[in-house]
Short mmCIF file of C-alpha atoms in Angstrom, two decimals:
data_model
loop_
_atom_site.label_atom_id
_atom_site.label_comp_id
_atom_site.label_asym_id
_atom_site.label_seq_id
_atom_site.Cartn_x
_atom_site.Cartn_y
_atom_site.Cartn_z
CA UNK A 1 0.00 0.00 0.00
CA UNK A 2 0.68 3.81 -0.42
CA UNK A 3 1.75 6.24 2.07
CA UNK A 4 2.92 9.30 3.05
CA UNK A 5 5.98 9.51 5.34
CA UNK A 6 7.86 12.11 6.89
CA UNK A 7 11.68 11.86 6.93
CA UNK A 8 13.11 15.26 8.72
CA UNK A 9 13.61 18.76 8.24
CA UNK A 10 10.14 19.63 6.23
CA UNK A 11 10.57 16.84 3.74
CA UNK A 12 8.21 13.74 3.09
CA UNK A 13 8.18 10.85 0.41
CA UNK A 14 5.32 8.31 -0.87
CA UNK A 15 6.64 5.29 0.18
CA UNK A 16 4.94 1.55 -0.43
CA UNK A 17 4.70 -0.49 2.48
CA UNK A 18 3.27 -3.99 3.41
CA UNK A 19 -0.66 -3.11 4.88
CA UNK A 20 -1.01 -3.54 8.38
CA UNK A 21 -2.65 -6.79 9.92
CA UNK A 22 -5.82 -6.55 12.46
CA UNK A 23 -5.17 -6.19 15.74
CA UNK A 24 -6.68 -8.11 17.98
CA UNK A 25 -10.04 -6.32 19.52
CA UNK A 26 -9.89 -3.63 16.62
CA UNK A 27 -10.16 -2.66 13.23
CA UNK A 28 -8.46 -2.11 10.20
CA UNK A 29 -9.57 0.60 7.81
CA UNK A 30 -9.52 1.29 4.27
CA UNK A 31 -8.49 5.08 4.40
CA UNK A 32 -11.36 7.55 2.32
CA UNK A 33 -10.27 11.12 3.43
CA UNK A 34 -7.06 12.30 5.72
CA UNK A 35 -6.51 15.85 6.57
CA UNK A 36 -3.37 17.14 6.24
CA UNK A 37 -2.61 19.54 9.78
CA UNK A 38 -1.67 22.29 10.28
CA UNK A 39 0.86 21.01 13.18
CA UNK A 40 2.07 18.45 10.51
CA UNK A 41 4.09 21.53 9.11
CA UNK A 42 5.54 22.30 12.05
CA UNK A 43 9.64 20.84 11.46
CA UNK A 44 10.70 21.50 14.76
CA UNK A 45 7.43 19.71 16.30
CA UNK A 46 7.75 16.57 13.86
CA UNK A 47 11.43 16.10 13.35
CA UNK A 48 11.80 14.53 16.98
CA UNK A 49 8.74 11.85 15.47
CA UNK A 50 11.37 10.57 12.74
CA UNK A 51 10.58 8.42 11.02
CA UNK A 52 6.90 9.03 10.97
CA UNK A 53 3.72 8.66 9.02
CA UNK A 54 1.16 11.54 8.57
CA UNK A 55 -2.20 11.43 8.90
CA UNK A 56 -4.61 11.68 11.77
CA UNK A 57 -7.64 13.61 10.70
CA UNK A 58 -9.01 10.55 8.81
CA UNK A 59 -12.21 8.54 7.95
CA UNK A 60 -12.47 4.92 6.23
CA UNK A 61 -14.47 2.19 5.88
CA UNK A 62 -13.93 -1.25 7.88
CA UNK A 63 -12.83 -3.56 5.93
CA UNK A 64 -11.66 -6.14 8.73
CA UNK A 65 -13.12 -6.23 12.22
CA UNK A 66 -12.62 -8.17 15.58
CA UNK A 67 -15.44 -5.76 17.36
CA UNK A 68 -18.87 -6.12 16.71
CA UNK A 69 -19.80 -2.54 17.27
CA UNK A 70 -17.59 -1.66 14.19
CA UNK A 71 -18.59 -4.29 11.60
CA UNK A 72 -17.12 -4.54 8.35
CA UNK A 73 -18.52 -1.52 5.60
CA UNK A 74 -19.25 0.71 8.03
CA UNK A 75 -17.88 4.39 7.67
CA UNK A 76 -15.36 5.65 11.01
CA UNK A 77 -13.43 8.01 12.57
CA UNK A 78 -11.08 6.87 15.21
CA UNK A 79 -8.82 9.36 16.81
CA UNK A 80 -5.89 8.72 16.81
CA UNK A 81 -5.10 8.91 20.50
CA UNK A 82 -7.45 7.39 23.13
CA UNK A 83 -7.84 7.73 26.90
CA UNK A 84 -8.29 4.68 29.07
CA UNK A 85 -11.60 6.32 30.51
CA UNK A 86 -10.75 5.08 34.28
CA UNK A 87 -7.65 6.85 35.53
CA UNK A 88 -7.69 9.93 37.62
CA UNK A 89 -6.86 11.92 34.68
CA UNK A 90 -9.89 11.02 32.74
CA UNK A 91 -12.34 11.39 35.86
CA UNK A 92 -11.08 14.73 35.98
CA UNK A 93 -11.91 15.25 31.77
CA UNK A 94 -7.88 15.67 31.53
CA UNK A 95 -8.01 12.84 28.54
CA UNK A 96 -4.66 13.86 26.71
CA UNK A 97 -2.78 13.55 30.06
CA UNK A 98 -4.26 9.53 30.27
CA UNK A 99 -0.79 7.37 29.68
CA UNK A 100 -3.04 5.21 27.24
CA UNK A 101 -4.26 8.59 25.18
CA UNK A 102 -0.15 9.31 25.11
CA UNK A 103 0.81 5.89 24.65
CA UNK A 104 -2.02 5.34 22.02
CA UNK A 105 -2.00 5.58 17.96
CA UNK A 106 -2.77 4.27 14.33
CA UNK A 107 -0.88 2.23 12.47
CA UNK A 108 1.23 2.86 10.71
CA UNK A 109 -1.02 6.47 10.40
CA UNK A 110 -4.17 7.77 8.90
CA UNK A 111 -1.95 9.23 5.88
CA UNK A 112 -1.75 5.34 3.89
CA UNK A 113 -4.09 3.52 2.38
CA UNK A 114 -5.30 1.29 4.80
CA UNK A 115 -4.36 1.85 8.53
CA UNK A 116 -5.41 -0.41 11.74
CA UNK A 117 -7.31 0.94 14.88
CA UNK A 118 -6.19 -0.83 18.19
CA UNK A 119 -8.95 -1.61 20.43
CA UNK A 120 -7.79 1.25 23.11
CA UNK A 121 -8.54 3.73 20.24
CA UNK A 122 -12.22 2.19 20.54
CA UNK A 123 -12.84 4.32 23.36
CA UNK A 124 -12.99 7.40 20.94
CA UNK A 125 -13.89 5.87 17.53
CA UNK A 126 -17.32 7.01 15.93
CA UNK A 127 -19.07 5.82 13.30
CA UNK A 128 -19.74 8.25 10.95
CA UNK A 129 -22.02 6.15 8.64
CA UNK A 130 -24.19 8.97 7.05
CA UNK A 131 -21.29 11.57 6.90
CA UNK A 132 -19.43 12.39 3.85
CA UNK A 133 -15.89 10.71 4.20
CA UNK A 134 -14.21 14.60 3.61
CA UNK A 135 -16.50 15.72 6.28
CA UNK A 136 -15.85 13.10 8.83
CA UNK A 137 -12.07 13.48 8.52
CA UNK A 138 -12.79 17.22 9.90
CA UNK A 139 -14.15 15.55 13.50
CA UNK A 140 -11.04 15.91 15.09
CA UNK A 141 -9.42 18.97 14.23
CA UNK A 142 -13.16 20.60 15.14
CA UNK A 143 -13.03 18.51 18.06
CA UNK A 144 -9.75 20.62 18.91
CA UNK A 145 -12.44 23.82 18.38
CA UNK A 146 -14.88 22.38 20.18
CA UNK A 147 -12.49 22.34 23.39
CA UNK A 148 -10.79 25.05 22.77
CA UNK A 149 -14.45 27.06 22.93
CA UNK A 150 -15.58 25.08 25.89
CA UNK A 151 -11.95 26.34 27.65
CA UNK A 152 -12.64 29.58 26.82
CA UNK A 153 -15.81 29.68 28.73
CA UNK A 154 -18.05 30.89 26.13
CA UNK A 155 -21.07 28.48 27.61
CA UNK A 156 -20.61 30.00 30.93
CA UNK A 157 -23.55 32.45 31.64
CA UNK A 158 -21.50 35.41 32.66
CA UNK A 159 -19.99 35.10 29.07
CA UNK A 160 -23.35 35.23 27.31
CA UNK A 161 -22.66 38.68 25.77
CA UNK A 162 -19.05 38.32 25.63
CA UNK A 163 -17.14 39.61 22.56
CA UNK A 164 -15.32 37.18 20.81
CA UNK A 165 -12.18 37.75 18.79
CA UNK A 166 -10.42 35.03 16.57
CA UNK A 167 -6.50 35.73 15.92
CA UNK A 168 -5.15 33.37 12.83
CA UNK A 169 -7.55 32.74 9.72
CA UNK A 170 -6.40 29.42 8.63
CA UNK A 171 -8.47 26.10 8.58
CA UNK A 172 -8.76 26.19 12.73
CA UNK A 173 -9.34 30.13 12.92
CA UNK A 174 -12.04 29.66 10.26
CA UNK A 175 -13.68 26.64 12.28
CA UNK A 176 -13.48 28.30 15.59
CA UNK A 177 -15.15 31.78 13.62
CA UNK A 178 -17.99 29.43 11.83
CA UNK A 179 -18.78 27.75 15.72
CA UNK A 180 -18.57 31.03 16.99
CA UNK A 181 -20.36 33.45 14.04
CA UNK A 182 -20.68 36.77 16.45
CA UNK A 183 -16.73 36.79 16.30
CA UNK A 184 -14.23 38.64 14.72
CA UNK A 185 -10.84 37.49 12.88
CA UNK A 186 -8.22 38.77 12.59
CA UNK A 187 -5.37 38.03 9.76
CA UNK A 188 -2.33 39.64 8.35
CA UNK A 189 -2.91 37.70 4.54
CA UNK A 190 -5.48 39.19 2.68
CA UNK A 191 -6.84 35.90 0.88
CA UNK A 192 -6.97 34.36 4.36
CA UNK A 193 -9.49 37.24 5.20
CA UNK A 194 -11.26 37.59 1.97
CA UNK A 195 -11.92 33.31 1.88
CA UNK A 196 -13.61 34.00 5.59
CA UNK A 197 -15.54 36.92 4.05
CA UNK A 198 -16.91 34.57 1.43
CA UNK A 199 -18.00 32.29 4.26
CA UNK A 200 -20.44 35.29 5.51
CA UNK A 201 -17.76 36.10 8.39
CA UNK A 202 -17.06 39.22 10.05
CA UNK A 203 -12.90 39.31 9.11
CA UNK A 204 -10.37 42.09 8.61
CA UNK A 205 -6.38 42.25 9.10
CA UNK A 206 -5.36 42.97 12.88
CA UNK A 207 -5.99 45.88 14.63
CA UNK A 208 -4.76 46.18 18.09
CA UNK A 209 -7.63 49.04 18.70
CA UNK A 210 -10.26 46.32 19.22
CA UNK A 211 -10.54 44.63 22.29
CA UNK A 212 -12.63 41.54 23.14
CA UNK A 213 -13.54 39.40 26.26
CA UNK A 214 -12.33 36.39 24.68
CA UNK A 215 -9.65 36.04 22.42
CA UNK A 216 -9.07 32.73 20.62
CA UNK A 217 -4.94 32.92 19.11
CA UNK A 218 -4.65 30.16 16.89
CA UNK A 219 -1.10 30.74 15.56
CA UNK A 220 1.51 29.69 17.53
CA UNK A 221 3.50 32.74 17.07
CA UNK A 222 4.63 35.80 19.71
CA UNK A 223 3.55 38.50 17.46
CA UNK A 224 -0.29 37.07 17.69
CA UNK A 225 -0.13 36.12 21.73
CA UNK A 226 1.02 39.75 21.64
CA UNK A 227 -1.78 41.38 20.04
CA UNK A 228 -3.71 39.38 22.05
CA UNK A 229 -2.94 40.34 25.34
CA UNK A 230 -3.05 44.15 23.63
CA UNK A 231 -6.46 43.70 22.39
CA UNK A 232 -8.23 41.20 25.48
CA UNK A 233 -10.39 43.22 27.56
CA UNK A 234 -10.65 43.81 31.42
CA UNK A 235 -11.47 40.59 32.85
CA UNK A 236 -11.25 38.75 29.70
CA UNK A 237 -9.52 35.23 28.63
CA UNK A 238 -7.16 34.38 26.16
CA UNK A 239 -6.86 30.98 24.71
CA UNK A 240 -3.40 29.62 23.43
CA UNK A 241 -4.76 26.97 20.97
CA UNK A 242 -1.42 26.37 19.46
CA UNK A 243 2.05 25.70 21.15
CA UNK A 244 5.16 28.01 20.89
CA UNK A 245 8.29 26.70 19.62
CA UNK A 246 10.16 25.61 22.47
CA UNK A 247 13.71 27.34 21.19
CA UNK A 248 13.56 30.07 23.85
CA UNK A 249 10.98 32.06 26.05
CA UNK A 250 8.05 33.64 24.80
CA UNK A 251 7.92 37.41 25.72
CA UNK A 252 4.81 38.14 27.63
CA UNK A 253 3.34 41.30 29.22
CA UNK A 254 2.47 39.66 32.37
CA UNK A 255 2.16 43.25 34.05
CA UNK A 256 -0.24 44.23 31.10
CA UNK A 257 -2.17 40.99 31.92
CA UNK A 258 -2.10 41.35 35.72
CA UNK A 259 -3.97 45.03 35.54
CA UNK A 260 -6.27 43.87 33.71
CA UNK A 261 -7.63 40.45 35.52
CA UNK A 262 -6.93 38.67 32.47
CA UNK A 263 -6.85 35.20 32.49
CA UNK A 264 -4.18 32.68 29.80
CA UNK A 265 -5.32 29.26 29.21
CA UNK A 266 -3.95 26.83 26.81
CA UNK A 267 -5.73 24.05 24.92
CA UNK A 268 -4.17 21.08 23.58
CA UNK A 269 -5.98 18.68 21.48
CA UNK A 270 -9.16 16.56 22.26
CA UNK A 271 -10.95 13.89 24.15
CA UNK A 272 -13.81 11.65 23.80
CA UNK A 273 -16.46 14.16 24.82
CA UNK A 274 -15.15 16.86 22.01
CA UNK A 275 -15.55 14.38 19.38
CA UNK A 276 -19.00 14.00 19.75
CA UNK A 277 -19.44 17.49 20.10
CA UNK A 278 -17.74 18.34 16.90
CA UNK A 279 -19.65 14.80 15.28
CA UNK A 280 -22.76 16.58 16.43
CA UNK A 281 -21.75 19.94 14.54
CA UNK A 282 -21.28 18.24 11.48
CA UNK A 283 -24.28 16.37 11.32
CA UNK A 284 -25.99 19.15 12.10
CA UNK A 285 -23.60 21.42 9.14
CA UNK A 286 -22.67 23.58 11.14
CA UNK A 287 -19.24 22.50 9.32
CA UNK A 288 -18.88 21.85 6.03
CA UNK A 289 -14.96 20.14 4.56
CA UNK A 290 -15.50 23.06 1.36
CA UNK A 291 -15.61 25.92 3.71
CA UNK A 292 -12.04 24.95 5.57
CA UNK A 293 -10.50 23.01 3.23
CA UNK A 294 -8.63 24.52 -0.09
CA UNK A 295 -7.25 21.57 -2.07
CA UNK A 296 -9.03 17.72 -2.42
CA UNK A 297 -6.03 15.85 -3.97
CA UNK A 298 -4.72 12.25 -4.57
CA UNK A 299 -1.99 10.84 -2.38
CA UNK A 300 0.41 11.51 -5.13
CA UNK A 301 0.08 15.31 -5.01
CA UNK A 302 1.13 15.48 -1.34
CA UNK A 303 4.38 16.32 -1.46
CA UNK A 304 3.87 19.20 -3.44
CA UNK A 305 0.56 20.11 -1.70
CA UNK A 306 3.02 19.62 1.55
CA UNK A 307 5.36 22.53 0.36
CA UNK A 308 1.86 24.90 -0.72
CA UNK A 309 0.65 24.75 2.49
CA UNK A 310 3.97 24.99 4.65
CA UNK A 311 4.64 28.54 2.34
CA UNK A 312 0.95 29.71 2.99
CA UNK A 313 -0.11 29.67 -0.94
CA UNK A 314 -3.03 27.48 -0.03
CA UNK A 315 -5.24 27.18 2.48
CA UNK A 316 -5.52 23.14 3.43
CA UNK A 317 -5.08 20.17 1.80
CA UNK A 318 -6.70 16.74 2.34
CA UNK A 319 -5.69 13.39 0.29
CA UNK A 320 -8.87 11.72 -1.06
CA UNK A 321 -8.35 8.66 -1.22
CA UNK A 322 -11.34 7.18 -3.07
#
């Protein structure tokens, strides 16, 4: 079988490799739709994964099952980490700190033609039967939305009129704004704010002069946790939804942050319960794979696709697969 692996310092290479046998108490999947993510570009995040195959926002179709809950021809997503459900961790909802979520994965990755789900990725595998394969590949990044909204607070009643600011128009800043569609976003390339105008969405490039109770920064860049703590309002939260790059400190204006009662959370993946939220947004299309998602493309085109998106000219690409 096909797939796509990556070998180091931003490169990657379709590679053919034998296709995985079913694990015991699992499944193994003929691959539809995978994602390609935005974290995937990330060198200095990936390089330490070496060697390492992409893919994790995927749907497929059984194909071989040893679970009767998943039988063969039926369409799923399966994330590609899962909590045990019974440690302390996951009583307290802290899923990605679970040792099995951590320990947890696909094989050999949702970016090949056929990949196998271990049965401790059952506990967050949905079947996505009357979903659209390029729509049920988007469950997990919007199930990275989903709780990056639900850290933010914006359910809580004292945020009911809260103003909501998005920093970072890509494929997640775009999700979080179409979730969220009395916020504003914010973005320094004009095409990223012109596709979000398209969508009906209230976008322009930053301007430090608004402020906002909640401010969602989905780059993870200084410059845009900057003019977020600039532009969050007395009181108001900030949510770091992606992760700095861990070559030095970050600056931060703590003292700017301290005066005004702000509050910095961060927000780092998913669990079980944000899957079915985002699952539920889908079906209900709230979320559609046309409004986030740039380039539909075969396997082959990856590389190149790979490059595109790591240089900004495109917005996102995802391999279809059949």
């Amino acid at each position: 079988m096909k797939l796509a692996r990556y070998t180091g310092k931003g490169n990657l290479l379709i590679a053919d490799e034998p296709v995985p046998c079913l694990p015991e108490g699992g499944l193994l999947v003929k691959t539809e739709a995978c994602g390609l993510c935005s974290g995937e570009l990330m060198d200095w995040y990936m390089d330490h994964k070496v060697p390492h195959v992409f893919g994790h926002e995927v749907a497929g179709i059984v194909v071989e099952s040893d679970d009767d809950r998943y039988p063969v021809g039926c369409r799923v997503f399966p994330h590609h980490h899962a909590p045990c459900l019974s440690c302390q961790e996951c009583r307290r909802g802290l899923y990605v700190h679970c040792i099995q979520w951590k320990a947890s994965k696909l094989v050999p990755g949702g970016m090949a033609e056929f990949f196998a789900v271990g049965k401790e990725n059952l506990n967050d595998t949905i079947r996505a039967d009357h979903l659209r394969p390029r729509d049920a590949a988007l469950i997990e990044p919007l199930a990275c939305v989903a709780k990056s909204i639900r850290s933010a607070g914006v359910a809580s009643t004292d945020n009911q009129h809260a103003k909501q600011a998005v920093i970072g128009l890509g494929t997640m800043g775009l999700m979080h704004m179409l979730v969220l569609p009395d916020a504003r976003g914010y973005d320094l390339k004009a095409g990223r704010v012109e596709w979000a105008r398209n969508l009906g969405l209230d976008a322009s490039h930053s301007d430090a002069a608004t402020t906002a109770d909640i401010v969602i920064v989905c780059p993870g860049n200084a410059d845009a946790l900057a003019l977020a703590t600039r532009m969050v309002a007395p009181g108001g939260t900030i949510v770091l939804f992606a992760p700095m790059p861990p070559t030095g400190p970050t600056r931060l204006d703590l003292n700017g942050l301290y005066f005004k009662d702000a509050r910095l959370v961060s927000s780092y993946s998913c669990g079980p319960t944000d899957t079915a939220a985002a699952t539920e947004l889908i079906r209900a299309g709230t979320i559609r794979a046309e409004q986030v998602v740039s380039d539909f493309i075969r396997l082959d085109e990856l590389p190149k696709a790979y490059q595109a998106m790591k240089a900004g000219e495109i917005l996102k690409a995802m391999v279809m697969f059949s």
